[in-house]
Coordinates of C-alpha atoms in Angstrom, one line a residue:
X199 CA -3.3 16.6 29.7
X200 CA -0.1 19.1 29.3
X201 CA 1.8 16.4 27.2
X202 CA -1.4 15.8 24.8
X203 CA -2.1 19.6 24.4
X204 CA 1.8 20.0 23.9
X205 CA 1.7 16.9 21.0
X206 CA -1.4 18.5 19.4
X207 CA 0.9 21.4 18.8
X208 CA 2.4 19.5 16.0
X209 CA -0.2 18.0 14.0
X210 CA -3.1 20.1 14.5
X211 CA -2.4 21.5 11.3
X212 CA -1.9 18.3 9.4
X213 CA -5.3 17.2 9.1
X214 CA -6.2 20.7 7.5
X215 CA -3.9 20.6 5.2
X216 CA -4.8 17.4 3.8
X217 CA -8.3 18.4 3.5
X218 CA -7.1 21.7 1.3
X219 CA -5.0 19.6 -1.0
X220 CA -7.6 17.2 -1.2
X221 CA -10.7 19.7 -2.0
X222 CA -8.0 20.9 -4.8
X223 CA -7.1 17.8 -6.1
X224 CA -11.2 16.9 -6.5
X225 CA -11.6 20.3 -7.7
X226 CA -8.6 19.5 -10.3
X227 CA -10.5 16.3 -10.8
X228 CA -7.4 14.3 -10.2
X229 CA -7.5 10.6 -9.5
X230 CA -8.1 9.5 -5.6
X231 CA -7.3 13.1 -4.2
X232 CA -8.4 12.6 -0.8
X233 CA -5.1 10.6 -0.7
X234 CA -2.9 11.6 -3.5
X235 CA -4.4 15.7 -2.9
X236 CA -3.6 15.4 0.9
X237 CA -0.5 12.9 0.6
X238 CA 1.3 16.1 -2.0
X239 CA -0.2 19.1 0.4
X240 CA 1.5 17.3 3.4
X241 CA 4.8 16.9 1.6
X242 CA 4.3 20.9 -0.1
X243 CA 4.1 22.5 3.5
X244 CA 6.8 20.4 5.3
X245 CA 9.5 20.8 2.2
X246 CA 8.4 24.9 2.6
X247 CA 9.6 24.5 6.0
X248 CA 6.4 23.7 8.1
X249 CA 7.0 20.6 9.8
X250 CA 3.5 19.4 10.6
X251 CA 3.6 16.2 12.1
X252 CA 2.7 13.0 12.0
X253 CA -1.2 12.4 13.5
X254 CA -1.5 10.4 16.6
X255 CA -2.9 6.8 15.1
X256 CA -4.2 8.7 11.9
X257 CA -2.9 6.0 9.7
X258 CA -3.7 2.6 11.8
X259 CA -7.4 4.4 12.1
X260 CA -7.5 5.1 8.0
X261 CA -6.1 1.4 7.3
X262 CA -9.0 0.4 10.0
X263 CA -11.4 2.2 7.4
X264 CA -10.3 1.2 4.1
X265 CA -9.6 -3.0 5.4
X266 CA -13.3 -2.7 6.2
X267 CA -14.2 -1.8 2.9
X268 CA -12.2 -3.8 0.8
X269 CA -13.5 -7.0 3.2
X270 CA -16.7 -6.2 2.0
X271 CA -15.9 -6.9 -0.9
X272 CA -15.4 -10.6 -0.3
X273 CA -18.7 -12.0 -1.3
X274 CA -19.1 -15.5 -2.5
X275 CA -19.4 -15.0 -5.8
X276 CA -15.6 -13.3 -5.5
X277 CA -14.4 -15.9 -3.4
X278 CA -15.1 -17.8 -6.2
X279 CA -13.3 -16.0 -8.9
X280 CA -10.4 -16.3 -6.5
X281 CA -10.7 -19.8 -6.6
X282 CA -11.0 -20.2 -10.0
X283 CA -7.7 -18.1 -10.8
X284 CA -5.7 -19.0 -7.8
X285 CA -2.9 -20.6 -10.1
X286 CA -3.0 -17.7 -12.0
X287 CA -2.3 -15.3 -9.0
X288 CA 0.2 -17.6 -7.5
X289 CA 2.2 -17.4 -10.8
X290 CA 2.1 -13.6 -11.0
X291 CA 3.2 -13.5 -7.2
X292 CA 5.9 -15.4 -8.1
X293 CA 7.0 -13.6 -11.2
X294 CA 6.7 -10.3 -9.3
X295 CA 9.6 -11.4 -6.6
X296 CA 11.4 -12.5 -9.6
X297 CA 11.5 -8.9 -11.3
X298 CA 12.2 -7.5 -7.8
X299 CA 15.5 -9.9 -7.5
X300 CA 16.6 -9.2 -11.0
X301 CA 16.2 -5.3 -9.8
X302 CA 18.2 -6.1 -6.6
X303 CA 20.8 -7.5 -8.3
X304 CA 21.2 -5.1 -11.0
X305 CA 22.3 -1.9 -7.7
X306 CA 24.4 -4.6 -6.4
X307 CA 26.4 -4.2 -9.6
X308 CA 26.5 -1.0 -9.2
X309 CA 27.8 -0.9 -5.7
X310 CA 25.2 -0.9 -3.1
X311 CA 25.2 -3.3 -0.5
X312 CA 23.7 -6.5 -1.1
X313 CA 22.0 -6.7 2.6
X314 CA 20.7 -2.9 2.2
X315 CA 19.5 -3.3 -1.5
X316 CA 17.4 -6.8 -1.0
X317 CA 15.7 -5.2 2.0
X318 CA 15.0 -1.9 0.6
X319 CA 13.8 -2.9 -2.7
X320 CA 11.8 -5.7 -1.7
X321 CA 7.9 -4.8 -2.9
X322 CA 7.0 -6.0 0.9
X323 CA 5.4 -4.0 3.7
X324 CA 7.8 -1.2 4.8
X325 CA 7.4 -2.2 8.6
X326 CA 8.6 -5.5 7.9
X327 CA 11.7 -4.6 5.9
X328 CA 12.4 -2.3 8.6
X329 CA 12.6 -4.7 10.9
X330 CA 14.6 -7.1 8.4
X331 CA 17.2 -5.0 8.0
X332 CA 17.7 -4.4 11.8
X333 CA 17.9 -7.7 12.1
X334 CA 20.6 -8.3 9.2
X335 CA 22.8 -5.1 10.0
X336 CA 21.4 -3.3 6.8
X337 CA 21.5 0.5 6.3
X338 CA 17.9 1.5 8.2
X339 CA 17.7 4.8 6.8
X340 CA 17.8 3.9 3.1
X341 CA 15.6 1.4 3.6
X342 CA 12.9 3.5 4.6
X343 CA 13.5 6.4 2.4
X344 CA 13.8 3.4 -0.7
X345 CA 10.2 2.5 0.2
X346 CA 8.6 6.1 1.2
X347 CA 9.7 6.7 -2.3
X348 CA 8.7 3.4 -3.8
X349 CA 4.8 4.1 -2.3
X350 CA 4.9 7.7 -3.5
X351 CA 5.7 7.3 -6.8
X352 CA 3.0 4.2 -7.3
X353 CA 0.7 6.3 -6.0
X354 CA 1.5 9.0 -8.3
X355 CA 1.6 7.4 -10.9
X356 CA -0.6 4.4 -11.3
X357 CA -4.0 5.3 -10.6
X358 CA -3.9 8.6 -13.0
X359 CA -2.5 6.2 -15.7
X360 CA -4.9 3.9 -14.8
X361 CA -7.5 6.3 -15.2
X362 CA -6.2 8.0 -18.8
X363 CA -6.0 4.5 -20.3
X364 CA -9.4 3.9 -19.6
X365 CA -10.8 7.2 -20.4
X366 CA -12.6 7.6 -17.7
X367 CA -12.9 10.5 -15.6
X368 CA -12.3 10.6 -11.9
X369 CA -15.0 12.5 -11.1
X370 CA -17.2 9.5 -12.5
X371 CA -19.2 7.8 -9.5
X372 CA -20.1 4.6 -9.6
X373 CA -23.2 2.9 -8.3
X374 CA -22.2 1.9 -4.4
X375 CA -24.0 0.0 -2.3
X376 CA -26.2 0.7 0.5
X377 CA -24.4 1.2 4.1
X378 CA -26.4 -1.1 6.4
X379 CA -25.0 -0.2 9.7
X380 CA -26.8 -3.2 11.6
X381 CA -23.8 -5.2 9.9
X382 CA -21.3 -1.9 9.8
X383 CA -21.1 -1.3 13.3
X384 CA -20.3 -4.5 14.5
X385 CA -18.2 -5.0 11.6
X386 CA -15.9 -2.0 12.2
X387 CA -15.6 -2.2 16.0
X388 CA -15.3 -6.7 15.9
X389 CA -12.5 -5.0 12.9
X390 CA -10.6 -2.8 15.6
X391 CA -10.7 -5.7 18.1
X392 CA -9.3 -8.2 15.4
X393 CA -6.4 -5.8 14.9
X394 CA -5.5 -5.3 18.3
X395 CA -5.3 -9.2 18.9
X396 CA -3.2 -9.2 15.8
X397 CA -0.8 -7.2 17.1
X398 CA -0.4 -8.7 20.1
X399 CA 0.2 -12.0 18.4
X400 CA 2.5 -9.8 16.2
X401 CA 1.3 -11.1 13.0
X402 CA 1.8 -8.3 10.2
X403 CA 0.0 -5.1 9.2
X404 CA -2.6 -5.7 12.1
X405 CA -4.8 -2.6 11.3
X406 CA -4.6 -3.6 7.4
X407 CA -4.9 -7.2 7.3
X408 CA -7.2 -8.1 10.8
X409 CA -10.4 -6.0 10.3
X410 CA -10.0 -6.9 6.3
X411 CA -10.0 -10.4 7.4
X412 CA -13.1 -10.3 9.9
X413 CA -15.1 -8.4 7.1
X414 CA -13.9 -11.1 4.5
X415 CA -15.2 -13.7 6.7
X416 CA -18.7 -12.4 7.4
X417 CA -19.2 -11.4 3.8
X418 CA -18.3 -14.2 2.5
X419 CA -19.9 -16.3 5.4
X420 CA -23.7 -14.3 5.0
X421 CA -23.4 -12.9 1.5
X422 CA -23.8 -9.7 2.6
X423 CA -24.5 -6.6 -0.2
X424 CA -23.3 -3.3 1.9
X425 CA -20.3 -0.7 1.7
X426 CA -18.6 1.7 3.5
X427 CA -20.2 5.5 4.0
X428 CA -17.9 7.2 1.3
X429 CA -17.3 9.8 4.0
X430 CA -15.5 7.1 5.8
X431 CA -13.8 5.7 3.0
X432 CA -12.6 9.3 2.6
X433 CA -11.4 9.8 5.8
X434 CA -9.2 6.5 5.6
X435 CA -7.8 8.0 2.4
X436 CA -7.0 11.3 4.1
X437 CA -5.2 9.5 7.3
X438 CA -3.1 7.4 5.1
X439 CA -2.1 10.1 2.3
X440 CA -1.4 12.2 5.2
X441 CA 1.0 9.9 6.7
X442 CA 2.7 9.1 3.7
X443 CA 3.7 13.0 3.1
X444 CA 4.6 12.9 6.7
X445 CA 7.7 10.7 5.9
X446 CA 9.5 13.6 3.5
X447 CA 10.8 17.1 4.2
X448 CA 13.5 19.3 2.6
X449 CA 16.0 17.0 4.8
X450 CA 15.0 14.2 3.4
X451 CA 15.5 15.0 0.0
X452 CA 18.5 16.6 0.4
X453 CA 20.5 13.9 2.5
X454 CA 21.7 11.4 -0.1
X455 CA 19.5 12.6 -4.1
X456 CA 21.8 10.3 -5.9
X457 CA 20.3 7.3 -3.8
X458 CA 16.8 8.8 -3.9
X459 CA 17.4 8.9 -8.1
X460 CA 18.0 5.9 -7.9
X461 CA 15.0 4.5 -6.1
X462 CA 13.1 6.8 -8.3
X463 CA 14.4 5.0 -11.2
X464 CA 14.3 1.3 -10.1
X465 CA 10.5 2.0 -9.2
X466 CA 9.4 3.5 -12.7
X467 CA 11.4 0.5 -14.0
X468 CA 9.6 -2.1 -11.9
X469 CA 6.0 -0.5 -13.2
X470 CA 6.7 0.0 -16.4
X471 CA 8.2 -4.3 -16.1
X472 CA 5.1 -5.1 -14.2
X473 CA 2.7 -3.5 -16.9
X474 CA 4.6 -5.3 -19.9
X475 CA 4.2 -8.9 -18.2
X476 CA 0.6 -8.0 -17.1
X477 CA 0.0 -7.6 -20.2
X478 CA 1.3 -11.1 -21.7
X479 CA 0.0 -12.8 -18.9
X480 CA -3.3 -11.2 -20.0
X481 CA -2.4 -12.2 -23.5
X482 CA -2.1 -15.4 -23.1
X483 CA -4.9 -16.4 -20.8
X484 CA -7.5 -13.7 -21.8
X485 CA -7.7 -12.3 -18.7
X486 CA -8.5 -8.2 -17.8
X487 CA -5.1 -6.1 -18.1
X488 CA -5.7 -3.3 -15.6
X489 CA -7.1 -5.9 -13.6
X490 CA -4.3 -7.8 -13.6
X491 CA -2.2 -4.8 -13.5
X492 CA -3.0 -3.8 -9.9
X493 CA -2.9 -7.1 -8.8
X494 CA 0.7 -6.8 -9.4
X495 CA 1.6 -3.5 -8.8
X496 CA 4.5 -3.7 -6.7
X497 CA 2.4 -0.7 -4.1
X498 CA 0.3 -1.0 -1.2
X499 CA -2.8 -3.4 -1.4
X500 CA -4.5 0.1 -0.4
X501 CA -4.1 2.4 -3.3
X502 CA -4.4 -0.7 -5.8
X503 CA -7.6 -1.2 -4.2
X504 CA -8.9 2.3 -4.1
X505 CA -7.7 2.7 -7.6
X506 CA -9.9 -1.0 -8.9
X507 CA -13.3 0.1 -6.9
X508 CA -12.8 3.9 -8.7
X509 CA -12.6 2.3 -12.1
X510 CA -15.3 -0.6 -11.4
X511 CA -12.9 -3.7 -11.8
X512 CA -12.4 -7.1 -10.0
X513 CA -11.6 -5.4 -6.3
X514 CA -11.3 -9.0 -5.1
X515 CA -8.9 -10.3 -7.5
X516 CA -7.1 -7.2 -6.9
X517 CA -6.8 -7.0 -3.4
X518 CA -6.2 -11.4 -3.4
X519 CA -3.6 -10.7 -5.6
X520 CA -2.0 -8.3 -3.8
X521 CA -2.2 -10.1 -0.3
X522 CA -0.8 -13.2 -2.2
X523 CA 2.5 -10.9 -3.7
X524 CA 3.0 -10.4 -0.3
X525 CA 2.2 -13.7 1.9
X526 CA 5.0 -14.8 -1.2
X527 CA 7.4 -12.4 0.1
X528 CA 7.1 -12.6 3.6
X529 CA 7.8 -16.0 3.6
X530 CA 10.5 -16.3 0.8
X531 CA 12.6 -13.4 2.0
X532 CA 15.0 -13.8 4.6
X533 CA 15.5 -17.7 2.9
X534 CA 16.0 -16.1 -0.4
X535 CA 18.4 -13.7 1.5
X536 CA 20.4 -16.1 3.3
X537 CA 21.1 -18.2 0.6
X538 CA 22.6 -15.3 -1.8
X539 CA 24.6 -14.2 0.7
X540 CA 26.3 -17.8 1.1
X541 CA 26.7 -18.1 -2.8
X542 CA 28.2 -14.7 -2.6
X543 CA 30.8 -15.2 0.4
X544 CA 31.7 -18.8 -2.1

């Protein structure tokens, strides 16, 4: 009881602080504030010397949240669509490493480590590029400040351009559905159960990719037409915006800014890249550009998702598209990797 009572002492604060930036942010009527609002109050307060930490599970339960959502999404008529453009998805998943590798070899030109720059540059899931470069003797530390700042950034920036391109306002609501909780409830604690036999099978991002998956499959399975409370969609955002400003502090910033530049500058250079061949791909086979756009955003399959259902486009194409990006890098990685480094020691 002493030990919880003493770890509450460092995040009590946190969740409070997340709320006030995101009550500002809506009141500001910025784009997704209960996780960009909370994400930048987080990150304010710890840079002004007020370390709140990190709250215990606050970002496995917020993933729990929005995975539930997005698998609800999953209805046969999506599935379908998926189907139907799973060529097209594979194509873009493809090109999307390509413009990553291209990026990755540019900083080895200009003197980073090859090991340290594939890893950290990789639009993949941060844990697993963590454990990557463990494995490969990689510089740990600017791997996971390259993709704190990678996550940040997209967030930052995508959804609000999303948003001005469209001319729509964030404060907009869209018709949701109804939340049937004779379907919810079993749904979201069958979810937490999926995750924690996920993890113990170690597959990846348990809390992301196991309740989305349950939720997927009885959506799809019964055609079901019911969403997420928003008050529960909201909380997810908070947990997860709060995490992500949990990862920087004045330290942070100040322990290597000519690296941190430089992340800053291959990210805005991967979105920008990703927009232009969004947009010929879109060209060329007629298909929606900000639709396509998320789908290969080089973020998290969260924000791009929160980002499509707040602007009313394909959230299934979206989040497939995203999942696919990243199945494609998982598995093309370390092989990709290996094989550089042989040409290179040649």
């Amino acid at each position: 009881m002493r030990a919880f009572f003493t770890s509450m002492g460092l995040w009590w604060a946190t969740p409070l602080v997340g709320v006030t930036g995101a009550l500002i942010a809506s009141y500001l009527n910025w784009p997704l504030p209960w996780i960009i609002g909370s994400m930048l109050a987080v990150i304010l307060v710890r840079c002004l010397g007020w370390r709140v930490g990190e709250i215990p599970n606050g970002r496995l339960t917020g993933q729990w949240m929005i995975a539930t959502s997005i698998g609800l999404h999953f209805t046969p008529a999506v599935l379908e669509q998926i189907l139907g453009h799973f060529a097209m998805m594979l194509f873009a998943a493809f090109l999307t490493l390509l413009l990553a590798l291209l990026g990755i070899e540019f900083m080895r030109r200009r003197g980073m480590d090859l090991t340290t720059a594939f890893f950290a540059f990789m639009p993949a899931n941060f844990a697993e590029m963590i454990q990557s470069g463990i494995r490969h003797k990689a510089n740990v530390s600017q791997i996971a400040a390259a993709h704190s700042v990678r996550l940040v950034l997209i967030v930052l920036c995508v959804p609000p351009a999303m948003f001005f391109t469209s001319k729509i306002s964030p404060s907009v609501a869209h018709a949701r559905l109804p939340s049937d909780w004779y379907w919810l409830l079993p749904l979201l604690l069958g979810g937490a159960l999926t995750a924690i036999i996920w993890k113990r099978y170690k597959l990846p991002n348990p809390w992301m990719f196991g309740p989305m998956a349950l939720c997927a499959l009885f959506t799809a399975s019964f055609n079901l037409q019911t969403a997420l409370p928003v008050e529960l969609s909201h909380y997810g955002q908070l947990m997860i915006g709060c995490a992500l400003g949990g990862y920087f502090d004045r330290q942070f910033f100040k322990a290597s800014p000519t690296f941190l530049i430089k992340v800053s500058v291959f990210t805005l250079s991967m979105i920008v890249c990703t927009l232009l061949l969004a947009l010929g791909i879109g060209y060329l086979l007629g298909f929606p550009l900000m639709t396509l756009a998320l789908g290969m955003m080089p973020g998290s399959s969260t924000e791009m998702y929160l980002t499509a259902e707040a602007l009313n486009l394909g959230v299934g194409i979206v989040t497939a598209m995203q999942i696919m990006r990243l199945i494609v890098v998982m598995l093309c990685a370390e092989p990709v990797h290996k094989i550089w480094l042989k040409r290179l020691r040649r």
